[in-house]
Every structure is written in structure tokens, then in C-alpha cells.
mmCIF file of C-alpha atoms in Angstrom:
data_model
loop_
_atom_site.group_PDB
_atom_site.id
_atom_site.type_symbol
_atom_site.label_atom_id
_atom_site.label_comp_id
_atom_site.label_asym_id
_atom_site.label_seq_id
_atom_site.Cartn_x
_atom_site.Cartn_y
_atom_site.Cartn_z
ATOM 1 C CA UNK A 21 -47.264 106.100 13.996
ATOM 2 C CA UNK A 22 -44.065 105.699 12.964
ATOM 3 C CA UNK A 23 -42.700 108.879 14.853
ATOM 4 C CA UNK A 24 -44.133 107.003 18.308
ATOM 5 C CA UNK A 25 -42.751 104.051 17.133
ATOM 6 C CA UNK A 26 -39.218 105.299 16.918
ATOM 7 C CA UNK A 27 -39.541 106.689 20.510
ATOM 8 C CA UNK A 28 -40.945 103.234 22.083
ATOM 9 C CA UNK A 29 -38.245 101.499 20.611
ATOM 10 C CA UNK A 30 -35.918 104.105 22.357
ATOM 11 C CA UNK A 31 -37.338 102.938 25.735
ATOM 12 C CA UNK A 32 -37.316 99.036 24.676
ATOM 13 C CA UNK A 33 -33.691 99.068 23.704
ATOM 14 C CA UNK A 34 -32.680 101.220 27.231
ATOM 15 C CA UNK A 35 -34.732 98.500 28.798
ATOM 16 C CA UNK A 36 -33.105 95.323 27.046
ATOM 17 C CA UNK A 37 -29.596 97.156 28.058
ATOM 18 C CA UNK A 38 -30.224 96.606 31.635
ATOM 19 C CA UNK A 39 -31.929 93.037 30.638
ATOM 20 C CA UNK A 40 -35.321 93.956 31.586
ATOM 21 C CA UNK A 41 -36.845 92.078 28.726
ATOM 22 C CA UNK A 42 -40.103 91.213 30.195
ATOM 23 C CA UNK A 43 -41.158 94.670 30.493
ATOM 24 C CA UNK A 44 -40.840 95.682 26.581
ATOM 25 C CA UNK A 45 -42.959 91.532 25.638
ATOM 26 C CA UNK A 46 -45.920 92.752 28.271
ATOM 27 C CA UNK A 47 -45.993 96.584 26.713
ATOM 28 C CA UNK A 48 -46.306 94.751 23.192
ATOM 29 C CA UNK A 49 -48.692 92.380 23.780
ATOM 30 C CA UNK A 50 -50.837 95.075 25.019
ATOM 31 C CA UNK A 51 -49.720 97.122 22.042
ATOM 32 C CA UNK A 52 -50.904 94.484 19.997
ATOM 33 C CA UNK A 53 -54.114 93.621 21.686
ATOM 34 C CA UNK A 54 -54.734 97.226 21.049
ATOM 35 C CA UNK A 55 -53.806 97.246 17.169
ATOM 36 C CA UNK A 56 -56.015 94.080 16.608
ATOM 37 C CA UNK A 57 -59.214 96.178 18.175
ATOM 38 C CA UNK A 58 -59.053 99.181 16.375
ATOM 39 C CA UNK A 59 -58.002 97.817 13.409
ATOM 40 C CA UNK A 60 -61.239 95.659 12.799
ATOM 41 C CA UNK A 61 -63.350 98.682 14.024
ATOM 42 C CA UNK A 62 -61.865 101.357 12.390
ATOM 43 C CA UNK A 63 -61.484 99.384 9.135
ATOM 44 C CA UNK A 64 -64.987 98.450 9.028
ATOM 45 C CA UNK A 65 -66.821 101.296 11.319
ATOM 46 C CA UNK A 66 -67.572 99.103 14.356
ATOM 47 C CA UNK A 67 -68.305 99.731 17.632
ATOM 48 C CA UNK A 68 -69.561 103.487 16.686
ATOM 49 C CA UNK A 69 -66.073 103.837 15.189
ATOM 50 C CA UNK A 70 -66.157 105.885 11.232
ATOM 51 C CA UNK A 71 -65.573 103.115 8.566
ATOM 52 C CA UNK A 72 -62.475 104.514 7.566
ATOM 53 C CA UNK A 73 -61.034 101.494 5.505
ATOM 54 C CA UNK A 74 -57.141 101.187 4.531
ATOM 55 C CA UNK A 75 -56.954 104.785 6.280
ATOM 56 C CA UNK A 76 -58.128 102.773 9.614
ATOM 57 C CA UNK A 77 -55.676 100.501 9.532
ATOM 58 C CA UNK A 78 -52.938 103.064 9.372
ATOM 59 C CA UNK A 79 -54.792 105.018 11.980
ATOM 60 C CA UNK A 80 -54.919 101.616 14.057
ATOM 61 C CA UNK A 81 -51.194 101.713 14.014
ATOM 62 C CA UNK A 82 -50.699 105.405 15.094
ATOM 63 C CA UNK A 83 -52.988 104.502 18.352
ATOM 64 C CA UNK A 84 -50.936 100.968 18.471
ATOM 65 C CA UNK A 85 -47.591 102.772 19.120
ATOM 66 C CA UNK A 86 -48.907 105.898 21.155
ATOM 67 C CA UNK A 87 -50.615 103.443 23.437
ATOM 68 C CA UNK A 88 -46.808 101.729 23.981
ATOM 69 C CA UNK A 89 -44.998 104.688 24.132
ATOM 70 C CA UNK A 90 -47.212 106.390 26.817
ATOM 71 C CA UNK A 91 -46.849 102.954 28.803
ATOM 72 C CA UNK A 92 -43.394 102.425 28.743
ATOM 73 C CA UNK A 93 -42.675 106.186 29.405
ATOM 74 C CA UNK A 94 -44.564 105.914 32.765
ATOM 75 C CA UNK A 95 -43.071 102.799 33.683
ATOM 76 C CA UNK A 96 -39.192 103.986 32.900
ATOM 77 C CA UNK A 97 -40.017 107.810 34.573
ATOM 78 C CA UNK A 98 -42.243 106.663 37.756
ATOM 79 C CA UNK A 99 -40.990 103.310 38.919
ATOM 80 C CA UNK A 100 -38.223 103.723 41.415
ATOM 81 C CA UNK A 101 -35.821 101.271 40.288
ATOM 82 C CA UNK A 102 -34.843 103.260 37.053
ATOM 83 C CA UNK A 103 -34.751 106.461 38.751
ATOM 84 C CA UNK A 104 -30.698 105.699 39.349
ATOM 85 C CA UNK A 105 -30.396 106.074 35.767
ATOM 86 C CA UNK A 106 -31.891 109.615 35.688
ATOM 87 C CA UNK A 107 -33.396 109.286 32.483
ATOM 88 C CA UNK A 108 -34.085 113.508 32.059
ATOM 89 C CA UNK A 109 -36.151 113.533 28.640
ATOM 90 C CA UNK A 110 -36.259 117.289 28.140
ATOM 91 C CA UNK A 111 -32.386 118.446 29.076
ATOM 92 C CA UNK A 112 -30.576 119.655 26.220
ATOM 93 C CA UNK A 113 -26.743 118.600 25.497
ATOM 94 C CA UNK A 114 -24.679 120.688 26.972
ATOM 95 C CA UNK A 115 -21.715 118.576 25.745
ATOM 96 C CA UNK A 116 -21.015 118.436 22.365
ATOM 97 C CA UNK A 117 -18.830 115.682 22.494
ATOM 98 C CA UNK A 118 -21.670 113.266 23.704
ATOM 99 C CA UNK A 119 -23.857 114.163 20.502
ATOM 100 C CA UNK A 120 -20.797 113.365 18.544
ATOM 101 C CA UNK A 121 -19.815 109.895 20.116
ATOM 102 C CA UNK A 122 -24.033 109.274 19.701
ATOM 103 C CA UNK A 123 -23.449 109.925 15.766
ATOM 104 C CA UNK A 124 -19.990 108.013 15.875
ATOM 105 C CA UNK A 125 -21.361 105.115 17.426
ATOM 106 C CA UNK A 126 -24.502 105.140 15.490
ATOM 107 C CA UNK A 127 -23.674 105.432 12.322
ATOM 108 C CA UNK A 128 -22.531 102.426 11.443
ATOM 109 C CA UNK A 129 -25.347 100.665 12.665
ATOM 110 C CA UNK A 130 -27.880 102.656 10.669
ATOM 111 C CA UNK A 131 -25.950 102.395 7.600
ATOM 112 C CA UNK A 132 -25.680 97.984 7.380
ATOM 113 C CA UNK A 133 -29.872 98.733 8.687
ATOM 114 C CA UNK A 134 -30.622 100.580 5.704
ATOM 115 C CA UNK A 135 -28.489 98.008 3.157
ATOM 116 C CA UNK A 136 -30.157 95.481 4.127
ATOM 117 C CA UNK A 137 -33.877 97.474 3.815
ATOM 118 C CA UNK A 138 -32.633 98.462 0.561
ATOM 119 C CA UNK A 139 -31.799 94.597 -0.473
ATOM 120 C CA UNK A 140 -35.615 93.567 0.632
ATOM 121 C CA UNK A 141 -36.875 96.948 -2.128
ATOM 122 C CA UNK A 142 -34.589 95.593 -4.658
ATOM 123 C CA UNK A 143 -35.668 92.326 -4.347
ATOM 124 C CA UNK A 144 -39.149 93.080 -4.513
ATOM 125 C CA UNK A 145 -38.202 95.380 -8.127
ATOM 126 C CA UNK A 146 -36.526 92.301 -9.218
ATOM 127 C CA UNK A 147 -39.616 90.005 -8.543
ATOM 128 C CA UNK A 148 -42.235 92.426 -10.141
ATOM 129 C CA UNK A 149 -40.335 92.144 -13.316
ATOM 130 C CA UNK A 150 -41.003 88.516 -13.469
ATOM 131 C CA UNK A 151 -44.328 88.841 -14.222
ATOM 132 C CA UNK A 152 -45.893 86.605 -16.790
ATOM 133 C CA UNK A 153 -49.023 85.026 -16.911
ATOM 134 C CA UNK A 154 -49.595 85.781 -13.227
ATOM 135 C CA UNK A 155 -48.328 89.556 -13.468
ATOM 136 C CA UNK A 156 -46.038 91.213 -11.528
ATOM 137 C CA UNK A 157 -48.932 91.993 -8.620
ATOM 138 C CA UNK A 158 -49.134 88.261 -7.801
ATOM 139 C CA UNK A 159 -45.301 87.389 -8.248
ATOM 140 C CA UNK A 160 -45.256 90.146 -5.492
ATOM 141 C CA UNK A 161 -47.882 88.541 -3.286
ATOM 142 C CA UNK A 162 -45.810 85.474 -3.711
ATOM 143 C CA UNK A 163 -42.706 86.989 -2.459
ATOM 144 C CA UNK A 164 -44.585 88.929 0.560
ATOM 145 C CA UNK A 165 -46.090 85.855 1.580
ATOM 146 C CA UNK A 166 -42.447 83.759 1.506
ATOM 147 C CA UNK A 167 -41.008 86.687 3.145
ATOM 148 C CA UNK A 168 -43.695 87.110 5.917
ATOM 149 C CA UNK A 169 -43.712 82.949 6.453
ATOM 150 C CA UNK A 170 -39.688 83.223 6.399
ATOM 151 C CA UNK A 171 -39.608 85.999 9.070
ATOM 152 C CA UNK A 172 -42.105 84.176 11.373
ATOM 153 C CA UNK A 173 -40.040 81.188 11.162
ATOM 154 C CA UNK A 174 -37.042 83.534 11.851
ATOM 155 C CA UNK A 175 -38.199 85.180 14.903
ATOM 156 C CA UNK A 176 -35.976 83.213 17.598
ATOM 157 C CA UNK A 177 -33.113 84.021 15.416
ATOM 158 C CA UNK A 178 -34.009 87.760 16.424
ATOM 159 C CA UNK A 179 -34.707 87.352 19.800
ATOM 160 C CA UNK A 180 -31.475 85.399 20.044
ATOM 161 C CA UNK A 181 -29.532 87.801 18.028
ATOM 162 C CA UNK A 182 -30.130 90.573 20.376
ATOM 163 C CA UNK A 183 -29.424 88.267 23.384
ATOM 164 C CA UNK A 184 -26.233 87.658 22.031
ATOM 165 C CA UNK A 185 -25.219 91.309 21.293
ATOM 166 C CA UNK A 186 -26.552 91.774 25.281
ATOM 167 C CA UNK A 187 -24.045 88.745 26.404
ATOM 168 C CA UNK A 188 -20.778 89.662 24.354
ATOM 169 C CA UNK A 189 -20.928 93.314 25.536
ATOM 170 C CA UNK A 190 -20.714 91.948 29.082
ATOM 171 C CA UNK A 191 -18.014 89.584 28.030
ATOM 172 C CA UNK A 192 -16.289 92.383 25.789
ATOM 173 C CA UNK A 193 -16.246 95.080 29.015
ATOM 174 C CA UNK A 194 -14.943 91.877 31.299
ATOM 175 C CA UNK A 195 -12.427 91.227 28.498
ATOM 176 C CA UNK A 196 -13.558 87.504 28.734
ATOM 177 C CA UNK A 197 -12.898 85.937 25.329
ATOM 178 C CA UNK A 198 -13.778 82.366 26.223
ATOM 179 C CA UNK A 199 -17.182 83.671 27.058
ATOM 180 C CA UNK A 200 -17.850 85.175 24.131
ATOM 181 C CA UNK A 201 -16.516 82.113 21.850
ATOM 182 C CA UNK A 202 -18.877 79.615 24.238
ATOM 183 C CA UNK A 203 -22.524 81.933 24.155
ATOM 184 C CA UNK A 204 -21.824 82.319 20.236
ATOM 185 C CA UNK A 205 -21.638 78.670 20.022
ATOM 186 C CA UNK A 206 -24.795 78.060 22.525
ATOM 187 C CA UNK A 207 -26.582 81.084 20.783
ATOM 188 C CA UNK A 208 -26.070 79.606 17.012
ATOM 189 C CA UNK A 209 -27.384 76.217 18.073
ATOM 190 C CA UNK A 210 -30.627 77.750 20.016
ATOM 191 C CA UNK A 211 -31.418 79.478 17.264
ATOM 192 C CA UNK A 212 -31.457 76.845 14.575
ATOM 193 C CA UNK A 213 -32.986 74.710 16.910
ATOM 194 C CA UNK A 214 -35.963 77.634 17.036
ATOM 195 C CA UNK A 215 -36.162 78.308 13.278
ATOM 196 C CA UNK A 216 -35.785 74.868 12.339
ATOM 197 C CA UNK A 217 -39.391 73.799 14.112
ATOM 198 C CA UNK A 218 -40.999 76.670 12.827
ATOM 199 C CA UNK A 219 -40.063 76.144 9.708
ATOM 200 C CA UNK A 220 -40.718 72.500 9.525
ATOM 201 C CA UNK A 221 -44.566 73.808 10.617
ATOM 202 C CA UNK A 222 -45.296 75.569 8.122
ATOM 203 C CA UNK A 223 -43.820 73.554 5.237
ATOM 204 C CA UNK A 224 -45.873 70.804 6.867
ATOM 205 C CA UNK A 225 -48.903 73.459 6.550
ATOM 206 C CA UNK A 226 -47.573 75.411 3.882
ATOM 207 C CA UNK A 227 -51.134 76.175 2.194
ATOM 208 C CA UNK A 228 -52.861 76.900 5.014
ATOM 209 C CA UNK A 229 -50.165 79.232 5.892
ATOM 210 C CA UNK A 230 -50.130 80.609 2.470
ATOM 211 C CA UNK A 231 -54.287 80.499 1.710
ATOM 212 C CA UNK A 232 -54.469 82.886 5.059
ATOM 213 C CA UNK A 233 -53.099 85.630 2.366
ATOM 214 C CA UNK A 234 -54.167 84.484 -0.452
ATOM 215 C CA UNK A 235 -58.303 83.662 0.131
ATOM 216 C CA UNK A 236 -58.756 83.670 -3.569
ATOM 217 C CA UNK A 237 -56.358 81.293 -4.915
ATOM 218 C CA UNK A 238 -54.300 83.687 -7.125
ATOM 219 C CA UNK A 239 -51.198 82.842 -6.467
ATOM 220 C CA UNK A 240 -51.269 79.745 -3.775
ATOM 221 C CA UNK A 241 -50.201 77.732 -6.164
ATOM 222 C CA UNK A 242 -46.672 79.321 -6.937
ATOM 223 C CA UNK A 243 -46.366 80.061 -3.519
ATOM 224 C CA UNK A 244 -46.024 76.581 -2.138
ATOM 225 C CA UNK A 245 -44.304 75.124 -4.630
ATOM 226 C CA UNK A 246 -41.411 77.716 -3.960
ATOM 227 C CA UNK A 247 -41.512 77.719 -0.165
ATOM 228 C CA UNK A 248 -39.804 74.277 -0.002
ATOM 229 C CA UNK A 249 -36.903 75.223 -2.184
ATOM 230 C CA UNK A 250 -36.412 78.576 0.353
ATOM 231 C CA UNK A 251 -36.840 77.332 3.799
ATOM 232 C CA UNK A 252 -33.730 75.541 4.404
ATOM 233 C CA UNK A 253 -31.450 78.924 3.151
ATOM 234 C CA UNK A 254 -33.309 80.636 6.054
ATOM 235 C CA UNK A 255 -30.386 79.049 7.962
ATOM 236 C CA UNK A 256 -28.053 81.080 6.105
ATOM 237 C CA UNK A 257 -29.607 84.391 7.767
ATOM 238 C CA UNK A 258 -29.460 82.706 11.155
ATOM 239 C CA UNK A 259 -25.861 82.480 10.946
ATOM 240 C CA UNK A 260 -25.793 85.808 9.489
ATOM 241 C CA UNK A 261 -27.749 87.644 12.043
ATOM 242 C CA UNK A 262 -26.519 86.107 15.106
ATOM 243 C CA UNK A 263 -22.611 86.737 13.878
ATOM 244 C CA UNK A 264 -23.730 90.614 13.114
ATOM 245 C CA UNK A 265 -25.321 90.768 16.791
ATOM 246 C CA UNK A 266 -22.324 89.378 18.142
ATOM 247 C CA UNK A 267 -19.582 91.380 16.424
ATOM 248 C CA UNK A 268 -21.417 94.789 17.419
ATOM 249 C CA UNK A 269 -21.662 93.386 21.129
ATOM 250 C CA UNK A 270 -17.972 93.491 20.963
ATOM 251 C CA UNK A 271 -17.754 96.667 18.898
ATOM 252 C CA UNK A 272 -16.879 96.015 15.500
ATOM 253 C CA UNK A 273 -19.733 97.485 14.268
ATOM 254 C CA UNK A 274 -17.651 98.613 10.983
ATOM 255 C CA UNK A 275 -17.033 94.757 9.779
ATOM 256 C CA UNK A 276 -21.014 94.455 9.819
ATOM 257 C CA UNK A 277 -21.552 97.776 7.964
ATOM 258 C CA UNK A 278 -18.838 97.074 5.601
ATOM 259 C CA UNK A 279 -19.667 93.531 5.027
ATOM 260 C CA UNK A 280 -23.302 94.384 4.313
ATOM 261 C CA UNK A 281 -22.356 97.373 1.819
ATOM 262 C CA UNK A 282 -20.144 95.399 -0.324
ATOM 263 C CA UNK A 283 -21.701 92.012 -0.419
ATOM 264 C CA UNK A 284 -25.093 93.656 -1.226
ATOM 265 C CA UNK A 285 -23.804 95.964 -3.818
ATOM 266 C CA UNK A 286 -21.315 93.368 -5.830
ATOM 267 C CA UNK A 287 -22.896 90.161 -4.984
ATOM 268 C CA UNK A 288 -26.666 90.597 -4.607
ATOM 269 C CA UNK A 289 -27.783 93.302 -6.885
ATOM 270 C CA UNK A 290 -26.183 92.421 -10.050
ATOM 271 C CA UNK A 291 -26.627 88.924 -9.640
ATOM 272 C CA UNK A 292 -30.305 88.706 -8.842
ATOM 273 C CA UNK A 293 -30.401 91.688 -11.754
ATOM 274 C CA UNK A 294 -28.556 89.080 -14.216
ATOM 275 C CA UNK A 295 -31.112 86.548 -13.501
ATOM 276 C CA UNK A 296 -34.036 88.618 -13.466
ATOM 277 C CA UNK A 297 -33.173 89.156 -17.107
ATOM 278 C CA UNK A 298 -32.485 85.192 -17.973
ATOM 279 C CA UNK A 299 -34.619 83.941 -20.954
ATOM 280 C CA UNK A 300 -36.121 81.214 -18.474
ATOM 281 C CA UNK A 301 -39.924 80.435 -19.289
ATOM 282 C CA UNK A 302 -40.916 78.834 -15.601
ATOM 283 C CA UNK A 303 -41.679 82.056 -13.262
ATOM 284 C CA UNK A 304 -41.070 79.689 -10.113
ATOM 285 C CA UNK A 305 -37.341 78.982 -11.264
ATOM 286 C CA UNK A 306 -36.634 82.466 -12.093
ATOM 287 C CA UNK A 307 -38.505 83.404 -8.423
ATOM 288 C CA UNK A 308 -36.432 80.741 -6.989
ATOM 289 C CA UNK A 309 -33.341 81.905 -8.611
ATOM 290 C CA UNK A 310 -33.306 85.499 -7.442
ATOM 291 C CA UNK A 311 -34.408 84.236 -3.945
ATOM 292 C CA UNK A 312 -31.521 82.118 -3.484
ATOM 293 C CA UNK A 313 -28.739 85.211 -4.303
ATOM 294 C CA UNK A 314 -30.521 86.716 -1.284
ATOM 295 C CA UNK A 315 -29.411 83.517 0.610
ATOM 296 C CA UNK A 316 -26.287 83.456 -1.328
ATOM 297 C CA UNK A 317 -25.363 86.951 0.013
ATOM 298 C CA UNK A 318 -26.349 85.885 3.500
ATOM 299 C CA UNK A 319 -24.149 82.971 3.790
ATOM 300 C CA UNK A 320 -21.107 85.180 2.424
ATOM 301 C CA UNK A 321 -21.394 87.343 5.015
ATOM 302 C CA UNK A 322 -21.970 84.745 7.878
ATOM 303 C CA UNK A 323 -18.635 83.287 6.534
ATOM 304 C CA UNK A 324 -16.655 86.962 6.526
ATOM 305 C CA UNK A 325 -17.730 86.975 9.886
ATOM 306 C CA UNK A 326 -16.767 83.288 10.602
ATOM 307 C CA UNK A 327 -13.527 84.636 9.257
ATOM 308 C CA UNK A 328 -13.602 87.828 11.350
ATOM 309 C CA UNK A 329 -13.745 85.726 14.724
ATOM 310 C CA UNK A 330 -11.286 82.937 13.529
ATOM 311 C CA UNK A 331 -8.764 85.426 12.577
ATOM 312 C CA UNK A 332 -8.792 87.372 16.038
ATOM 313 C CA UNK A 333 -8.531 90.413 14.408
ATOM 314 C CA UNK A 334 -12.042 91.913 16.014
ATOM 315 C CA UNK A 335 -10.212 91.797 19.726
ATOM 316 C CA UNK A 336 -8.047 94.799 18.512
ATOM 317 C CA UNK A 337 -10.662 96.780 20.394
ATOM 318 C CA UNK A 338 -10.256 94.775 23.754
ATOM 319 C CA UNK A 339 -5.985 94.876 23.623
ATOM 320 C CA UNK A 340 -6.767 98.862 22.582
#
């Protein structure tokens, strides 16, 4: 699943470069309607389907992603309109400068990715250790459930973070820095705007929300009484991730990777490790604690790259 997955997102990101975006939302929704079917059946044998339980779900991914992969590779190869591009899967490189401007230009990228991926494990390790009277399984729970109900509420932050990237590219190659100064601006505001209704939902619903995970009870209770403390540092990712998107729209895809590196590794690891290891009785304020350095490191960033754009230092790569 995930080899299919890294090849449809191949495809979706060609796509969004030419601003198809509609394309990529239909692919997934079918995608998804897929996952959602054989998931139930193949968890629970129905439909003549084995009973294959957690295996079924993983299976249910596999066909998820080979479903949109085979879809969006007929629709890029067959319909006219993208022939211009001629997309040629199977040709080799027969210039080895291209594979090294791929790695040059990729790098980067993939490095501030896997920071941040790495700041979500360690802040997972951190919560486990909390344990207590709930044990370290249900701090966890708590923390996936925050996590998934903070990513839901952060989804137009996404969207808008790679519309952004998409709109100070085409400002970068036009060398229009106005532009790029005014769709930041818009960007930033349409995104709070977004997360801010999504996240007043589900405080307003919080345990619903939270009960959909948590049928039993276990750990409801610690869940919603953390929740409000969190949402409103979500904003500090929105400013975070819409900043990121726009500095590697206009190539300064270093400052991110940097930025990410060091602020992680000095701020946000020893500091949620130095709480993690407080003599504090409640579990919620120690949960709440190591939560907010996550934030914390967030909003440093946002205002490095605040900094970044104020300074005019990141349109070196326009004058060069």
C-alpha cells in the first residue's frame, strides 16, 4: 500500500503543478469510497470476503491506493490534454545531471518532512511515559485522539498551504514580489478563518468527537478536558505551515529545512523531555505541558519565517 501510495501521490502533485486540482479530490473520493468497502468486509468477512481482521484493514489500504494509482495513471497517459507534457514512465535518464538537480532539489524537502515525523514519534515517547493511573496505552489514545481532532480541524490550513506554494512559484518565476506579499496575506487569513470553525465544532462537540474513539469511556474524560487548552495553539501551525509552503514556492527550501532541524532538536525535544520528567501529580497538566512545546516550536518557526520575509533576504534567489 504504501509503495502505490508513493506513486499516486507522484501523479497528484504533477497534477496540482498544472492546477488541475479537481482531478486528484474525484480520484480520492473514489479511493476512499473504496477503502470504506473493503475495509468493513475484509475486517469482518462480509460479502463472501475471508474475515481477515487488523490484516483486512491493511489489505483494505493496499486495494485503496492501487485502485487510485491505476485511475490517475489512465487519466494522465490517455487523456489528450496531458499528452504535451510527454509524461514517458519507463525511459531511463540518460542525463545525469537531471537525477542530480531531482536529489538537489529534493532533499531539502524530505529532510524538514522527516523532522517534523520524527517530532510527532517523540511526542508520542514523551506521552507514554506519563502514564499513571490511566497507563501509558490510554495517555496515548488521548494524544491520538487530540492529534486526529487537531488535524481535521487543520485541513484548510493544508489545502491552503499547498495553494500558496502553487501561487508564489508563479509570482517567484514572474519576479512579482507584491504578489507574493498580497496571496500570503489573503492565504493566512483563509486559513484561520477555515481552522477556526472547525475547531470551534468540535470543542462545541468535543465528546462526541472524542467518544467516536473512545466507545468505552477509558480515557474520554482526559481527553476533553485537554482539548480546550490545545485548540487555540493550532493557530500556531497555521502560520507555520502556510509560511513553509510559501518560502519553498519561492525556493528557499533550505530556511524551512534548517528552521525545522534546529528548532526541533534545541527547542522541542529537550524541553518536552524536561517536562516529561517534572514531579507534577495531574497527568492532564503534564499532557498539556508537553503539548504546548509542540505549539511553542511551531510559533518559533512561523516567526523565523515572519523574519525571513520581513528581512528580504529570501529574494536573493529572484536578483540571482
Amino acid at each position: 500500500g504504501i509503495f502505490f501510495m508513493f506513486l499516486y501521490f507522484g501523479f497528484v502533485a504533477f497534477l496540482r503543478g498544472i492546477k488541475n486540482t479537481k482531478t486528484p479530490m474525484r480520484v480520492f473520493m473514489l479511493g476512499g469510497a473504496a477503502f470504506v468497502f473493503f475495509d468493513y468486509a475484509l475486517i469482518f468477512g462480509k460479502f463472501g470476503l475471508p474475515a481477515l481482521g487488523f490484516m483486512g484493514s491493511a489489505a483494505a489500504n493496499a486495494i485503496q491506493y492501487g485502485i487510485m494509482l491505476s485511475l490517475i495513471i489512465g487519466i494522465v497517459l490517455c487523456q489528450s490534454q496531458y499528452r504535451a507534457y510527454a509524461i514517458e514512465l519507463f525511459r531511463p535518464f540518460t542525463d545525469k545531471s537531471i537525477v542530480k538537480r531531482f536529489f538537489t532539489l529534493s532533499w531539502p524537502i524530505v529532510l524538514d518532512k522527516v523532522t517534523m515525523a520524527a517530532s510527532y514519534i517523540w511526542l508520542g515517547k514523551m506521552m507514554a511515559k506519563l502514564g499513571g493511573e490511566l497507563g501509558g496505552e490510554r495517555v496515548v489514545a488521548t494524544l491520538t485522539v487530540i492529534k486526529s481532532m487537531d488535524r481535521m480541524a487543520f485541513l484548510p490550513a493544508i489545502a491552503f498551504a499547498q495553494i500558496i506554494t502553487l501561487l508564489s512559484s508563479n509570482n517567484f518565476g514572474s519576479g512579482n514580489i507584491d504578489g507574493i506579499k498580497s496571496n500570503i496575506k489573503k492565504v493566512l487569513f483563509l486559513s484561520n478563518i477555515g481552522v477556526a470553525l472547525m475547531l470551534f465544532v468540535f470543542y462545541m462537540w468535543r465528546t462526541n468527537f472524542i467518544s467516536i474513539f473512545d466507545q468505552k469511556g477509558e480515557f474520554t474524560t482526559l481527553a476533553a478536558s485537554v482539548f480546550p487548552f490545545l485548540a487555540p495553539l493550532v493557530f500556531c501551525d497555521v502560520f507555520q505551515i502556510v509560511l513553509s509552503g510559501a518560502l519553498r514556492g519561492v525556493s528557499d527550501v533550505h530556511t524551512v529545512m534548517w528552521t525545522r532541524l534546529v528548532v526541533c532538536a534545541c527547542l522541542f525535544v529537550p524541553g518536552s523531555y524536561l517536562i516529561s520528567n517534572l514531579s507534577i501529580d495531574s497527568i492532564s497538566v503534564k499532557f498539556i505541558l508537553i503539548y504546548v512545546m509542540f505549539y511553542l516550536s511551531n510559533a518559533v518557526m512561523s516567526a523565523v519565517y515572519i523574519n525571513r520575509f520581513r528581512s528580504g533576504k529570501w529574494m536573493k534567489n529572484i536578483r540571482s
